[in-house]
mmCIF file of C-alpha atoms and ligand atoms in Angstrom:
data_model
loop_
_atom_site.group_PDB
_atom_site.id
_atom_site.type_symbol
_atom_site.label_atom_id
_atom_site.label_comp_id
_atom_site.label_asym_id
_atom_site.label_seq_id
_atom_site.Cartn_x
_atom_site.Cartn_y
_atom_site.Cartn_z
ATOM 1 C CA MET A 214 27.365 -15.631 -32.524
ATOM 2 C CA SER A 215 27.846 -19.354 -32.101
ATOM 3 C CA ILE A 216 25.714 -22.209 -33.191
ATOM 4 C CA THR A 217 26.155 -24.589 -31.826
ATOM 5 C CA LEU A 218 23.521 -28.530 -32.146
ATOM 6 C CA ASP A 219 22.228 -29.410 -29.552
ATOM 7 C CA LEU A 220 21.711 -33.398 -29.174
ATOM 8 C CA SER A 221 21.134 -34.063 -25.878
ATOM 9 C CA ARG A 222 17.189 -34.676 -26.159
ATOM 10 C CA VAL A 223 17.693 -38.016 -28.246
ATOM 11 C CA SER A 224 20.944 -38.980 -25.479
ATOM 12 C CA ASN A 225 20.277 -42.357 -24.305
ATOM 13 C CA ALA A 226 22.718 -41.721 -21.291
ATOM 14 C CA PRO A 227 20.894 -42.602 -17.967
ATOM 15 C CA ALA A 228 19.556 -39.127 -15.993
ATOM 16 C CA VAL A 229 21.799 -37.568 -13.848
ATOM 17 C CA LYS A 230 20.870 -36.121 -11.468
ATOM 18 C CA ALA A 231 22.085 -32.580 -10.788
ATOM 19 C CA PRO A 232 23.022 -30.970 -7.575
ATOM 20 C CA VAL A 233 20.633 -28.203 -6.490
ATOM 21 C CA ASN A 234 21.656 -24.523 -7.026
ATOM 22 C CA LEU A 235 21.151 -22.594 -4.112
ATOM 23 C CA SER A 236 20.036 -19.247 -5.483
ATOM 24 C CA GLY A 237 17.026 -21.077 -5.988
ATOM 25 C CA LEU A 238 16.191 -21.747 -2.485
ATOM 26 C CA THR A 239 13.705 -19.189 -0.047
ATOM 27 C CA ARG A 240 15.785 -18.602 3.624
ATOM 28 C CA ALA A 241 13.673 -21.489 4.462
ATOM 29 C CA GLY A 242 14.327 -23.226 2.000
ATOM 30 C CA LEU A 243 18.053 -22.949 2.458
ATOM 31 C CA ARG A 244 18.146 -23.623 6.027
ATOM 32 C CA GLN A 245 16.122 -27.275 6.068
ATOM 33 C CA ALA A 246 18.520 -27.776 2.438
ATOM 34 C CA LEU A 247 21.736 -27.139 4.805
ATOM 35 C CA ILE A 248 19.972 -29.975 7.660
ATOM 36 C CA ASP A 249 19.400 -32.942 5.333
ATOM 37 C CA ALA A 250 22.199 -32.200 3.275
ATOM 38 C CA GLY A 251 24.026 -32.945 6.832
ATOM 39 C CA VAL A 252 25.655 -29.647 6.062
ATOM 40 C CA CYS A 253 25.758 -28.550 9.601
ATOM 41 C CA PRO A 254 23.899 -29.756 12.030
ATOM 42 C CA PRO A 255 19.973 -28.192 12.819
ATOM 43 C CA GLU A 256 20.316 -25.756 16.110
ATOM 44 C CA LYS A 257 23.548 -24.087 13.536
ATOM 45 C CA ALA A 258 21.326 -24.426 10.413
ATOM 46 C CA LYS A 259 19.936 -20.589 11.081
ATOM 47 C CA MET A 260 23.371 -18.985 11.416
ATOM 48 C CA ARG A 261 24.538 -21.081 8.620
ATOM 49 C CA ALA A 262 22.271 -20.176 6.771
ATOM 50 C CA SER A 263 22.048 -16.582 6.642
ATOM 51 C CA GLN A 264 25.919 -16.808 6.249
ATOM 52 C CA VAL A 265 25.745 -19.135 2.913
ATOM 53 C CA TRP A 266 22.719 -16.208 1.753
ATOM 54 C CA SER A 267 24.432 -13.154 1.800
ATOM 55 C CA TRP A 268 26.865 -14.469 -0.208
ATOM 56 C CA ILE A 269 24.103 -15.649 -2.518
ATOM 57 C CA HIS A 270 22.294 -12.986 -2.720
ATOM 58 C CA HIS A 271 24.456 -9.452 -1.034
ATOM 59 C CA TYR A 272 27.801 -10.356 -2.957
ATOM 60 C CA GLY A 273 26.164 -12.817 -5.950
ATOM 61 C CA VAL A 274 29.888 -15.622 -5.886
ATOM 62 C CA THR A 275 29.770 -18.101 -7.757
ATOM 63 C CA ASP A 276 32.219 -20.287 -5.820
ATOM 64 C CA PHE A 277 31.632 -22.036 -2.108
ATOM 65 C CA ALA A 278 35.389 -21.741 -1.824
ATOM 66 C CA ALA A 279 34.632 -17.530 -2.040
ATOM 67 C CA MET A 280 32.875 -17.383 1.942
ATOM 68 C CA SER A 281 35.348 -16.546 3.486
ATOM 69 C CA ASN A 282 33.684 -16.529 7.055
ATOM 70 C CA VAL A 283 32.382 -20.222 6.518
ATOM 71 C CA ALA A 284 34.811 -23.133 7.706
ATOM 72 C CA LYS A 285 36.762 -24.858 4.680
ATOM 73 C CA ASP A 286 35.223 -27.823 5.563
ATOM 74 C CA MET A 287 32.426 -27.106 5.349
ATOM 75 C CA GLN A 288 33.095 -24.985 2.062
ATOM 76 C CA ALA A 289 33.974 -28.758 1.172
ATOM 77 C CA ARG A 290 30.503 -30.384 1.786
ATOM 78 C CA LEU A 291 28.004 -27.843 0.391
ATOM 79 C CA ALA A 292 29.969 -28.034 -3.058
ATOM 80 C CA GLU A 293 30.226 -31.825 -2.734
ATOM 81 C CA HIS A 294 26.027 -31.348 -2.530
ATOM 82 C CA PHE A 295 25.397 -28.023 -3.738
ATOM 83 C CA THR A 296 25.788 -25.887 -6.889
ATOM 84 C CA LEU A 297 25.893 -22.082 -7.788
ATOM 85 C CA THR A 298 26.485 -21.948 -11.480
ATOM 86 C CA ARG A 299 25.064 -19.202 -13.651
ATOM 87 C CA PRO A 300 23.499 -20.779 -16.248
ATOM 88 C CA GLU A 301 25.407 -20.266 -20.020
ATOM 89 C CA ILE A 302 24.228 -16.932 -22.046
ATOM 90 C CA VAL A 303 23.724 -17.990 -25.134
ATOM 91 C CA GLU A 304 23.918 -14.764 -26.292
ATOM 92 C CA ARG A 305 24.161 -11.594 -25.028
ATOM 93 C CA GLN A 306 23.352 -8.215 -27.014
ATOM 94 C CA VAL A 307 23.142 -4.077 -26.373
ATOM 95 C CA SER A 308 21.181 -1.322 -28.253
ATOM 96 C CA LYS A 309 22.793 1.725 -28.864
ATOM 97 C CA ASP A 310 20.196 2.751 -26.737
ATOM 98 C CA GLY A 311 21.551 0.690 -23.691
ATOM 99 C CA THR A 312 19.248 -1.817 -23.450
ATOM 100 C CA ARG A 313 20.785 -5.218 -23.043
ATOM 101 C CA LYS A 314 19.387 -8.832 -23.920
ATOM 102 C CA TRP A 315 20.729 -12.324 -23.418
ATOM 103 C CA LEU A 316 19.522 -15.106 -24.782
ATOM 104 C CA ILE A 317 19.930 -17.297 -21.083
ATOM 105 C CA ARG A 318 20.245 -21.509 -21.686
ATOM 106 C CA THR A 319 19.703 -23.289 -17.930
ATOM 107 C CA ALA A 320 19.363 -26.437 -19.682
ATOM 108 C CA PRO A 321 18.939 -28.894 -22.740
ATOM 109 C CA GLY A 322 16.398 -27.014 -25.148
ATOM 110 C CA ILE A 323 15.325 -24.532 -21.818
ATOM 111 C CA GLU A 324 16.204 -21.128 -23.784
ATOM 112 C CA ILE A 325 15.083 -18.181 -21.224
ATOM 113 C CA GLU A 326 14.651 -13.965 -22.562
ATOM 114 C CA THR A 327 16.156 -11.531 -20.037
ATOM 115 C CA VAL A 328 15.621 -7.462 -21.167
ATOM 116 C CA TYR A 329 17.303 -4.476 -19.130
ATOM 117 C CA ILE A 330 16.365 -1.594 -20.246
ATOM 118 C CA PRO A 331 17.901 1.826 -18.969
ATOM 119 C CA ASP A 332 15.598 4.585 -17.529
ATOM 120 C CA VAL A 333 12.683 2.492 -16.583
ATOM 121 C CA GLY A 334 11.359 2.966 -12.979
ATOM 122 C CA ARG A 335 13.320 4.395 -10.520
ATOM 123 C CA ALA A 336 16.701 3.967 -13.022
ATOM 124 C CA GLY A 337 16.400 0.748 -14.920
ATOM 125 C CA ALA A 338 14.112 -1.996 -15.219
ATOM 126 C CA LEU A 339 14.422 -5.958 -15.939
ATOM 127 C CA CYS A 340 12.023 -7.400 -17.306
ATOM 128 C CA VAL A 341 12.266 -11.399 -17.131
ATOM 129 C CA SER A 342 10.503 -14.471 -17.725
ATOM 130 C CA SER A 343 8.219 -16.741 -16.319
ATOM 131 C CA GLN A 344 7.914 -20.233 -18.290
ATOM 132 C CA VAL A 345 9.379 -20.851 -22.108
ATOM 133 C CA GLY A 346 6.368 -20.117 -23.694
ATOM 134 C CA CYS A 347 2.989 -20.021 -22.735
ATOM 135 C CA THR A 348 -0.010 -21.876 -23.068
ATOM 136 C CA LEU A 349 -2.213 -18.860 -23.929
ATOM 137 C CA ASN A 350 -3.007 -17.787 -27.376
ATOM 138 C CA CYS A 351 -3.018 -13.857 -27.494
ATOM 139 C CA THR A 352 -3.392 -13.164 -31.205
ATOM 140 C CA PHE A 353 -0.748 -10.559 -30.967
ATOM 141 C CA CYS A 354 1.607 -11.980 -29.102
ATOM 142 C CA HIS A 355 4.651 -13.420 -30.633
ATOM 143 C CA THR A 356 5.093 -15.694 -27.589
ATOM 144 C CA GLY A 357 2.249 -16.659 -27.731
ATOM 145 C CA THR A 358 2.405 -18.310 -31.331
ATOM 146 C CA GLN A 359 5.631 -20.224 -29.317
ATOM 147 C CA LYS A 360 3.771 -23.383 -27.440
ATOM 148 C CA LEU A 361 4.867 -23.904 -23.602
ATOM 149 C CA VAL A 362 7.892 -25.530 -22.676
ATOM 150 C CA ARG A 363 7.221 -25.541 -19.191
ATOM 151 C CA ASN A 364 7.277 -23.786 -16.119
ATOM 152 C CA LEU A 365 10.717 -21.872 -15.123
ATOM 153 C CA THR A 366 11.189 -23.202 -10.943
ATOM 154 C CA ALA A 367 12.709 -20.436 -9.004
ATOM 155 C CA ALA A 368 16.500 -21.024 -9.549
ATOM 156 C CA GLU A 369 15.789 -20.100 -13.348
ATOM 157 C CA ILE A 370 13.739 -16.872 -12.558
ATOM 158 C CA VAL A 371 16.411 -15.903 -9.828
ATOM 159 C CA ALA A 372 18.548 -16.401 -12.040
ATOM 160 C CA GLN A 373 18.240 -14.097 -14.621
ATOM 161 C CA VAL A 374 18.210 -11.332 -12.001
ATOM 162 C CA GLN A 375 21.728 -12.546 -11.638
ATOM 163 C CA VAL A 376 22.416 -12.497 -14.661
ATOM 164 C CA ALA A 377 21.873 -9.023 -15.242
ATOM 165 C CA ARG A 378 23.599 -7.947 -12.094
ATOM 166 C CA ASP A 379 26.882 -9.813 -13.295
ATOM 167 C CA ASP A 380 26.840 -8.327 -16.949
ATOM 168 C CA LEU A 381 25.838 -3.941 -14.953
ATOM 169 C CA GLU A 382 29.205 -5.159 -12.083
ATOM 170 C CA GLU A 383 26.354 -4.954 -9.275
ATOM 171 C CA TRP A 384 27.357 -7.182 -6.877
ATOM 172 C CA PRO A 385 27.683 -6.753 -3.909
ATOM 173 C CA SER A 386 24.068 -5.189 -4.267
ATOM 174 C CA PRO A 387 24.335 -1.734 -3.903
ATOM 175 C CA LYS A 388 22.353 0.362 -1.514
ATOM 176 C CA GLU A 389 21.991 3.004 -3.591
ATOM 177 C CA ASP A 390 22.548 4.512 -7.331
ATOM 178 C CA ARG A 391 21.670 0.807 -8.369
ATOM 179 C CA ARG A 392 21.426 0.091 -12.309
ATOM 180 C CA LEU A 393 19.314 -2.520 -11.880
ATOM 181 C CA SER A 394 16.408 -0.890 -9.519
ATOM 182 C CA ASN A 395 12.968 -2.746 -11.038
ATOM 183 C CA ILE A 396 11.592 -6.311 -11.861
ATOM 184 C CA VAL A 397 8.744 -6.642 -14.136
ATOM 185 C CA PHE A 398 7.554 -10.016 -14.846
ATOM 186 C CA MET A 399 6.815 -9.107 -18.780
ATOM 187 C CA GLY A 400 8.944 -11.904 -20.512
ATOM 188 C CA MET A 401 7.636 -14.891 -21.829
ATOM 189 C CA GLY A 402 5.025 -16.408 -20.105
ATOM 190 C CA GLU A 403 2.197 -16.248 -17.927
ATOM 191 C CA PRO A 404 3.234 -15.795 -14.074
ATOM 192 C CA LEU A 405 0.285 -16.419 -12.919
ATOM 193 C CA TYR A 406 0.513 -20.180 -13.808
ATOM 194 C CA ASN A 407 3.347 -20.622 -12.673
ATOM 195 C CA LEU A 408 2.774 -18.988 -9.133
ATOM 196 C CA ASP A 409 4.200 -20.881 -6.570
ATOM 197 C CA ASN A 410 7.906 -20.131 -8.638
ATOM 198 C CA VAL A 411 7.183 -16.318 -9.291
ATOM 199 C CA SER A 412 6.356 -16.370 -5.493
ATOM 200 C CA ASP A 413 9.490 -17.806 -4.350
ATOM 201 C CA ALA A 414 12.060 -16.288 -6.439
ATOM 202 C CA ILE A 415 10.412 -12.447 -6.107
ATOM 203 C CA ASP A 416 11.100 -13.577 -2.240
ATOM 204 C CA ILE A 417 14.257 -14.133 -2.550
ATOM 205 C CA ILE A 418 14.654 -10.986 -4.725
ATOM 206 C CA SER A 419 13.307 -9.072 -2.570
ATOM 207 C CA ASP A 420 14.652 -10.073 0.301
ATOM 208 C CA ASN A 421 17.241 -6.855 2.554
ATOM 209 C CA GLU A 422 20.277 -8.689 3.060
ATOM 210 C CA GLY A 423 20.396 -9.791 -0.925
ATOM 211 C CA ILE A 424 19.759 -8.744 -4.295
ATOM 212 C CA ALA A 425 16.843 -6.115 -1.804
ATOM 213 C CA ILE A 426 14.551 -5.597 -4.989
ATOM 214 C CA SER A 427 11.432 -3.563 -3.029
ATOM 215 C CA ARG A 428 8.162 -5.727 -3.382
ATOM 216 C CA ARG A 429 6.644 -1.709 -4.664
ATOM 217 C CA ARG A 430 9.672 -2.414 -7.312
ATOM 218 C CA ILE A 431 8.869 -5.380 -8.653
ATOM 219 C CA THR A 432 5.600 -6.159 -11.318
ATOM 220 C CA VAL A 433 4.223 -8.722 -11.805
ATOM 221 C CA SER A 434 2.072 -8.971 -15.337
ATOM 222 C CA THR A 435 -1.326 -11.047 -16.359
ATOM 223 C CA SER A 436 -3.403 -12.442 -18.949
ATOM 224 C CA GLY A 437 -6.491 -12.109 -16.346
ATOM 225 C CA VAL A 438 -5.970 -15.300 -14.849
ATOM 226 C CA VAL A 439 -8.629 -13.944 -12.551
ATOM 227 C CA PRO A 440 -8.542 -16.947 -9.880
ATOM 228 C CA MET A 441 -5.312 -16.578 -8.882
ATOM 229 C CA ILE A 442 -5.349 -12.660 -8.779
ATOM 230 C CA PRO A 443 -6.115 -12.600 -4.813
ATOM 231 C CA GLU A 444 -2.872 -14.853 -4.290
ATOM 232 C CA LEU A 445 -1.102 -12.642 -6.598
ATOM 233 C CA GLY A 446 -1.341 -9.884 -3.823
ATOM 234 C CA GLU A 447 -1.679 -11.639 -0.750
ATOM 235 C CA ARG A 448 1.346 -13.868 -0.882
ATOM 236 C CA THR A 449 4.069 -11.244 -2.732
ATOM 237 C CA GLY A 450 2.494 -8.059 -2.539
ATOM 238 C CA THR A 451 3.575 -7.049 -5.735
ATOM 239 C CA MET A 452 2.689 -4.124 -7.903
ATOM 240 C CA LEU A 453 -0.136 -5.800 -10.356
ATOM 241 C CA ALA A 454 -0.309 -4.977 -13.979
ATOM 242 C CA ILE A 455 -2.912 -5.934 -16.088
ATOM 243 C CA SER A 456 -2.920 -6.965 -19.798
ATOM 244 C CA LEU A 457 -6.106 -5.044 -21.016
ATOM 245 C CA HIS A 458 -5.766 -4.492 -24.848
ATOM 246 C CA ALA A 459 -9.542 -4.336 -25.169
ATOM 247 C CA THR A 460 -12.893 -2.487 -23.502
ATOM 248 C CA ASN A 461 -15.136 -4.649 -24.457
ATOM 249 C CA ASP A 462 -15.758 -8.930 -23.848
ATOM 250 C CA PRO A 463 -15.945 -9.716 -27.295
ATOM 251 C CA LEU A 464 -13.009 -8.081 -28.728
ATOM 252 C CA ARG A 465 -11.164 -9.069 -25.778
ATOM 253 C CA ASP A 466 -12.458 -12.668 -26.134
ATOM 254 C CA VAL A 467 -10.351 -12.185 -29.755
ATOM 255 C CA LEU A 468 -6.622 -10.268 -28.541
ATOM 256 C CA VAL A 469 -6.591 -12.256 -25.055
ATOM 257 C CA PRO A 470 -8.743 -15.233 -25.701
ATOM 258 C CA LEU A 471 -8.488 -16.277 -22.104
ATOM 259 C CA ASN A 472 -10.698 -13.526 -21.975
ATOM 260 C CA LYS A 473 -13.480 -16.086 -23.018
ATOM 261 C CA LYS A 474 -13.083 -17.964 -19.545
ATOM 262 C CA TYR A 475 -12.886 -14.842 -17.361
ATOM 263 C CA PRO A 476 -14.622 -12.106 -18.607
ATOM 264 C CA LEU A 477 -13.723 -8.023 -18.125
ATOM 265 C CA ASP A 478 -16.838 -8.045 -15.163
ATOM 266 C CA GLN A 479 -14.638 -10.491 -13.518
ATOM 267 C CA LEU A 480 -11.379 -8.912 -14.552
ATOM 268 C CA MET A 481 -12.323 -6.309 -12.992
ATOM 269 C CA ALA A 482 -13.579 -7.011 -9.668
ATOM 270 C CA ALA A 483 -10.664 -8.562 -8.913
ATOM 271 C CA ILE A 484 -8.257 -5.927 -9.636
ATOM 272 C CA ARG A 485 -10.844 -3.544 -7.770
ATOM 273 C CA ALA A 486 -9.771 -5.889 -4.921
ATOM 274 C CA TYR A 487 -6.068 -6.126 -5.257
ATOM 275 C CA PRO A 488 -4.751 -5.933 -1.703
ATOM 276 C CA GLY A 489 -2.915 -2.445 -1.070
ATOM 277 C CA LEU A 490 -4.519 -0.371 -3.545
ATOM 278 C CA GLY A 491 -3.926 3.078 -3.546
ATOM 279 C CA ASN A 492 -1.982 6.361 -5.081
ATOM 280 C CA ALA A 493 1.115 4.430 -3.683
ATOM 281 C CA LYS A 494 0.460 1.239 -4.921
ATOM 282 C CA ARG A 495 -1.606 1.087 -8.788
ATOM 283 C CA VAL A 496 -2.159 -0.937 -10.991
ATOM 284 C CA THR A 497 -0.729 -0.569 -14.405
ATOM 285 C CA PHE A 498 -3.359 -1.414 -17.631
ATOM 286 C CA GLU A 499 -1.329 -2.595 -20.601
ATOM 287 C CA TYR A 500 -2.678 -1.513 -23.852
ATOM 288 C CA VAL A 501 -1.201 -2.907 -26.942
ATOM 289 C CA MET A 502 -2.164 -0.118 -29.750
ATOM 290 C CA LEU A 503 -3.252 -2.133 -33.014
ATOM 291 C CA LYS A 504 -4.130 -0.582 -35.980
ATOM 292 C CA GLY A 505 -8.107 0.052 -36.266
ATOM 293 C CA VAL A 506 -8.652 -2.723 -33.569
ATOM 294 C CA ASN A 507 -8.441 -0.698 -30.341
ATOM 295 C CA ASP A 508 -7.295 2.930 -31.203
ATOM 296 C CA SER A 509 -10.549 5.231 -31.261
ATOM 297 C CA PRO A 510 -11.176 7.880 -29.480
ATOM 298 C CA GLU A 511 -14.609 5.712 -28.554
ATOM 299 C CA GLU A 512 -12.452 2.952 -27.240
ATOM 300 C CA ALA A 513 -9.808 6.364 -25.092
ATOM 301 C CA ARG A 514 -13.492 7.313 -23.600
ATOM 302 C CA ALA A 515 -14.953 3.556 -22.915
ATOM 303 C CA LEU A 516 -11.823 2.876 -20.736
ATOM 304 C CA VAL A 517 -11.719 5.949 -18.854
ATOM 305 C CA LYS A 518 -15.031 3.965 -17.650
ATOM 306 C CA LEU A 519 -13.894 0.860 -17.445
ATOM 307 C CA ILE A 520 -11.215 1.380 -14.378
ATOM 308 C CA GLN A 521 -12.680 4.377 -13.105
ATOM 309 C CA GLY A 522 -12.041 4.514 -9.512
ATOM 310 C CA ILE A 523 -8.880 2.519 -9.480
ATOM 311 C CA PRO A 524 -5.618 3.485 -8.798
ATOM 312 C CA ALA A 525 -4.283 2.745 -12.022
ATOM 313 C CA LYS A 526 -2.024 4.642 -14.776
ATOM 314 C CA VAL A 527 -2.177 3.071 -18.528
ATOM 315 C CA ASN A 528 0.947 2.264 -20.274
ATOM 316 C CA LEU A 529 0.614 1.939 -24.296
ATOM 317 C CA ILE A 530 2.659 0.284 -25.780
ATOM 318 C CA PRO A 531 3.182 0.135 -29.182
ATOM 319 C CA PHE A 532 2.710 -3.181 -31.192
ATOM 320 C CA ASN A 533 5.691 -4.129 -32.279
ATOM 321 C CA PRO A 534 5.466 -6.440 -35.220
ATOM 322 C CA TRP A 535 6.921 -10.371 -36.456
ATOM 323 C CA PRO A 536 6.733 -12.286 -38.705
ATOM 324 C CA GLY A 537 3.238 -13.612 -40.113
ATOM 325 C CA THR A 538 1.495 -11.635 -38.188
ATOM 326 C CA ASP A 539 -1.485 -9.484 -39.676
ATOM 327 C CA TYR A 540 -1.767 -6.390 -36.782
ATOM 328 C CA GLN A 541 -0.243 -3.054 -37.387
ATOM 329 C CA CYS A 542 1.054 -0.396 -35.479
ATOM 330 C CA SER A 543 -1.423 2.217 -34.682
ATOM 331 C CA ASP A 544 -0.017 5.345 -36.484
ATOM 332 C CA TRP A 545 1.750 8.031 -33.227
ATOM 333 C CA LYS A 546 -1.065 10.738 -33.730
ATOM 334 C CA THR A 547 -3.670 8.138 -33.554
ATOM 335 C CA ILE A 548 -1.763 7.175 -29.860
ATOM 336 C CA GLU A 549 -1.304 10.220 -28.878
ATOM 337 C CA ALA A 550 -4.535 11.758 -29.413
ATOM 338 C CA PHE A 551 -6.086 8.326 -27.749
ATOM 339 C CA ALA A 552 -2.784 9.301 -24.544
ATOM 340 C CA ALA A 553 -4.887 12.778 -24.566
ATOM 341 C CA ILE A 554 -8.309 11.324 -23.706
ATOM 342 C CA LEU A 555 -6.838 9.588 -20.768
ATOM 343 C CA ASN A 556 -4.291 12.335 -19.287
ATOM 344 C CA ARG A 557 -7.391 14.944 -19.431
ATOM 345 C CA ALA A 558 -9.193 11.980 -17.323
ATOM 346 C CA GLY A 559 -6.431 12.199 -15.210
ATOM 347 C CA TYR A 560 -5.070 8.794 -15.711
ATOM 348 C CA ALA A 561 -0.896 9.022 -16.410
ATOM 349 C CA SER A 562 -0.943 6.909 -19.990
ATOM 350 C CA PRO A 563 2.965 7.288 -20.491
ATOM 351 C CA ILE A 564 3.112 5.422 -24.167
ATOM 352 C CA ARG A 565 6.042 2.789 -23.889
ATOM 353 C CA THR A 566 9.092 4.014 -26.542
ATOM 354 C CA PRO A 567 9.838 0.912 -28.646
ATOM 355 C CA ARG A 568 13.577 0.052 -27.037
ATOM 356 C CA GLY A 569 16.441 -1.728 -28.219
ATOM 357 C CA ARG A 570 14.518 -1.729 -31.202
ATOM 358 C CA ASP A 571 18.038 -2.751 -32.890
ATOM 359 C CA ILE A 572 18.617 -5.815 -30.804
ATOM 360 C CA LEU A 573 14.723 -6.873 -31.372
ATOM 361 C CA ALA A 574 15.019 -6.437 -27.145
ATOM 362 C CA ALA A 575 10.636 -7.331 -27.592
ATOM 363 C CA CYS A 576 8.180 -10.400 -26.151
ATOM 364 C CA GLY A 577 9.177 -13.552 -27.706
ATOM 365 C CA GLN A 578 11.630 -12.221 -30.788
ATOM 366 C CA LEU A 579 15.004 -13.437 -29.445
ATOM 367 C CA LYS A 580 14.051 -16.705 -28.516
ATOM 368 C CA SER A 581 12.050 -17.176 -32.245
ATOM 369 C CA GLU A 582 14.785 -15.771 -33.775
ATOM 370 C CA SER A 583 17.205 -18.213 -32.015
ATOM 371 C CA GLU A 584 15.173 -20.933 -32.721
ATOM 372 C CA LYS A 585 14.766 -20.026 -36.633
ATOM 373 C CA LEU A 586 18.541 -20.404 -36.509
ATOM 374 C CA ARG A 587 19.108 -22.982 -34.483
ATOM 375 C CA ALA A 588 16.276 -24.582 -37.197
ATOM 376 C CA SER A 589 19.083 -23.686 -40.501
ATOM 377 C CA ALA A 590 21.936 -25.160 -38.648
ATOM 378 C CA ILE A 591 19.401 -28.593 -38.227
ATOM 379 C CA ARG A 592 19.075 -28.582 -41.366
ATOM 380 C CA LYS A 593 21.926 -27.982 -43.088
ATOM 381 C CA ALA A 594 23.178 -30.611 -40.613
ATOM 382 C CA GLU A 595 20.468 -32.821 -41.936
ATOM 383 C CA GLN A 596 21.546 -32.090 -45.391
ATOM 384 C CA ALA A 597 25.343 -32.528 -44.352
ATOM 385 C CA ALA A 598 24.778 -36.503 -42.893
ATOM 386 C CA ALA A 599 22.205 -37.048 -46.107
HETATM 387 N N1 SAH B 11 1.674 -13.187 -20.087
HETATM 388 C C1 SAH B 11 2.383 -11.709 -19.585
HETATM 389 C C2 SAH B 11 2.741 -10.999 -18.983
HETATM 390 C C3 SAH B 11 3.960 -11.482 -20.568
HETATM 391 S S1 SAH B 11 4.127 -9.917 -22.171
HETATM 392 C C4 SAH B 11 0.978 -10.926 -20.057
HETATM 393 O O1 SAH B 11 0.469 -11.366 -20.687
HETATM 394 O O2 SAH B 11 0.563 -9.774 -19.326
HETATM 395 C C5 SAH B 11 3.629 -8.540 -21.131
HETATM 396 C C6 SAH B 11 3.445 -7.613 -21.847
HETATM 397 O O3 SAH B 11 3.939 -7.464 -23.720
HETATM 398 C C7 SAH B 11 2.388 -7.422 -22.066
HETATM 399 O O4 SAH B 11 1.203 -6.682 -22.164
HETATM 400 C C8 SAH B 11 1.792 -8.418 -23.785
HETATM 401 O O5 SAH B 11 0.424 -7.910 -23.734
HETATM 402 C C9 SAH B 11 2.088 -7.370 -24.109
HETATM 403 N N2 SAH B 11 2.762 -7.931 -25.558
HETATM 404 C C10 SAH B 11 3.328 -9.023 -26.539
HETATM 405 N N3 SAH B 11 3.595 -9.694 -27.550
HETATM 406 C C11 SAH B 11 3.607 -7.753 -27.891
HETATM 407 C C12 SAH B 11 3.768 -7.507 -28.978
HETATM 408 N N4 SAH B 11 4.259 -8.253 -30.408
HETATM 409 N N5 SAH B 11 3.895 -6.345 -29.522
HETATM 410 C C13 SAH B 11 3.778 -4.531 -28.159
HETATM 411 N N6 SAH B 11 3.013 -5.718 -26.796
HETATM 412 C C14 SAH B 11 3.727 -7.012 -26.941
HETATM 413 FE FE1 SF4 B 12 1.467 -15.910 -23.005
HETATM 414 FE FE2 SF4 B 12 1.239 -12.794 -22.379
HETATM 415 FE FE3 SF4 B 12 2.114 -13.846 -24.721
HETATM 416 FE FE4 SF4 B 12 -0.932 -13.544 -23.913
HETATM 417 S S1 SF4 B 12 0.713 -12.001 -24.019
HETATM 418 S S2 SF4 B 12 0.274 -15.410 -25.459
HETATM 419 S S3 SF4 B 12 -0.305 -14.316 -21.890
HETATM 420 S S4 SF4 B 12 2.815 -14.092 -22.544
#
């Protein structure tokens, strides 16, 4: 891995407006952009947008010149106003178990972690980030110790899927036998604090004439931003995952401090009202297993009671330790005993097997690793300059 110093943040050069990347525009947005830039007359915009859409999202092209059914002069106008370039991949790692992880830089200081996990969902799931950093400070989460840098744009969210598809060689978008079959918004950040961009990205990713990952195979995970949960359901129709982690307010206030603002009774009411819930559309409750904190049989029974009547599955996540944390992962036997209580009550409760441990493919870890490396490179450069 090479380390480069990024000095662009201290540059005094005037800011040049970057061309819009068409990958981040919804169908309606793309049509309008073509009209506004004078790429084609308004009456042709729908048809032209449809052609361009298919090249971008079905064939995955990154060059307007590859759009063979688009006239050369229109290709030139597109290239003049827009871009399709992929972001820079700062780091790529492949684990022994097939997990792949990319650190993607979309702009100076904007580094995004994306992880592909095989054999999850129908074939394999891509864990995407919605923000760089996070404003919420869940005490067991490494991302929570990093300041929010900013919300990701729709283009930056779609780019994570494109980069994975490039790497998995899945263009044109296959109808069957896909390796990337599911998307989970479980990377860095709180997706419901960036719902506009998350929702646009989901419209793009789920479009049938493009990447075509159905909304039923896209899961958005939230720590419990209650007022945005109905909107998530109405605007995206995706599967809902809730980072629960505790069954009573005093403990959840500590683990997920947002609970102080939106306590469990409000959260559970919002979940019960999520549109379309049923056996085919279950809520996933994520529950991180923290030794001696939330992992007792009493808590498993309290969990069964709390989610009673909700079509649900529970995902038990072995805690992934990070440098400086006081928490420890529960023992395997404790996790199994916890799962057994849930199973007896009729809830599927897979224990999420730790994946990609050898490449630190867990929430927030790659980012911080690279930040550490960058900090040390900057220190060395400063020492050299002194
Ligand atoms: N912000 C959203 C989505 C990203 S976090 C949310 O909180 O739901 C994705 C999942 O990883 C969450 O369930 C989160 O609680 C969990 N997680 C965070 N840090 C973890 C760690 N160190 N070990 C195991 N799971 C962790
Ligand atoms: Fe943010 Fe989710 Fe981590 Fe909590 S668990 S700090 S909401 S990323």
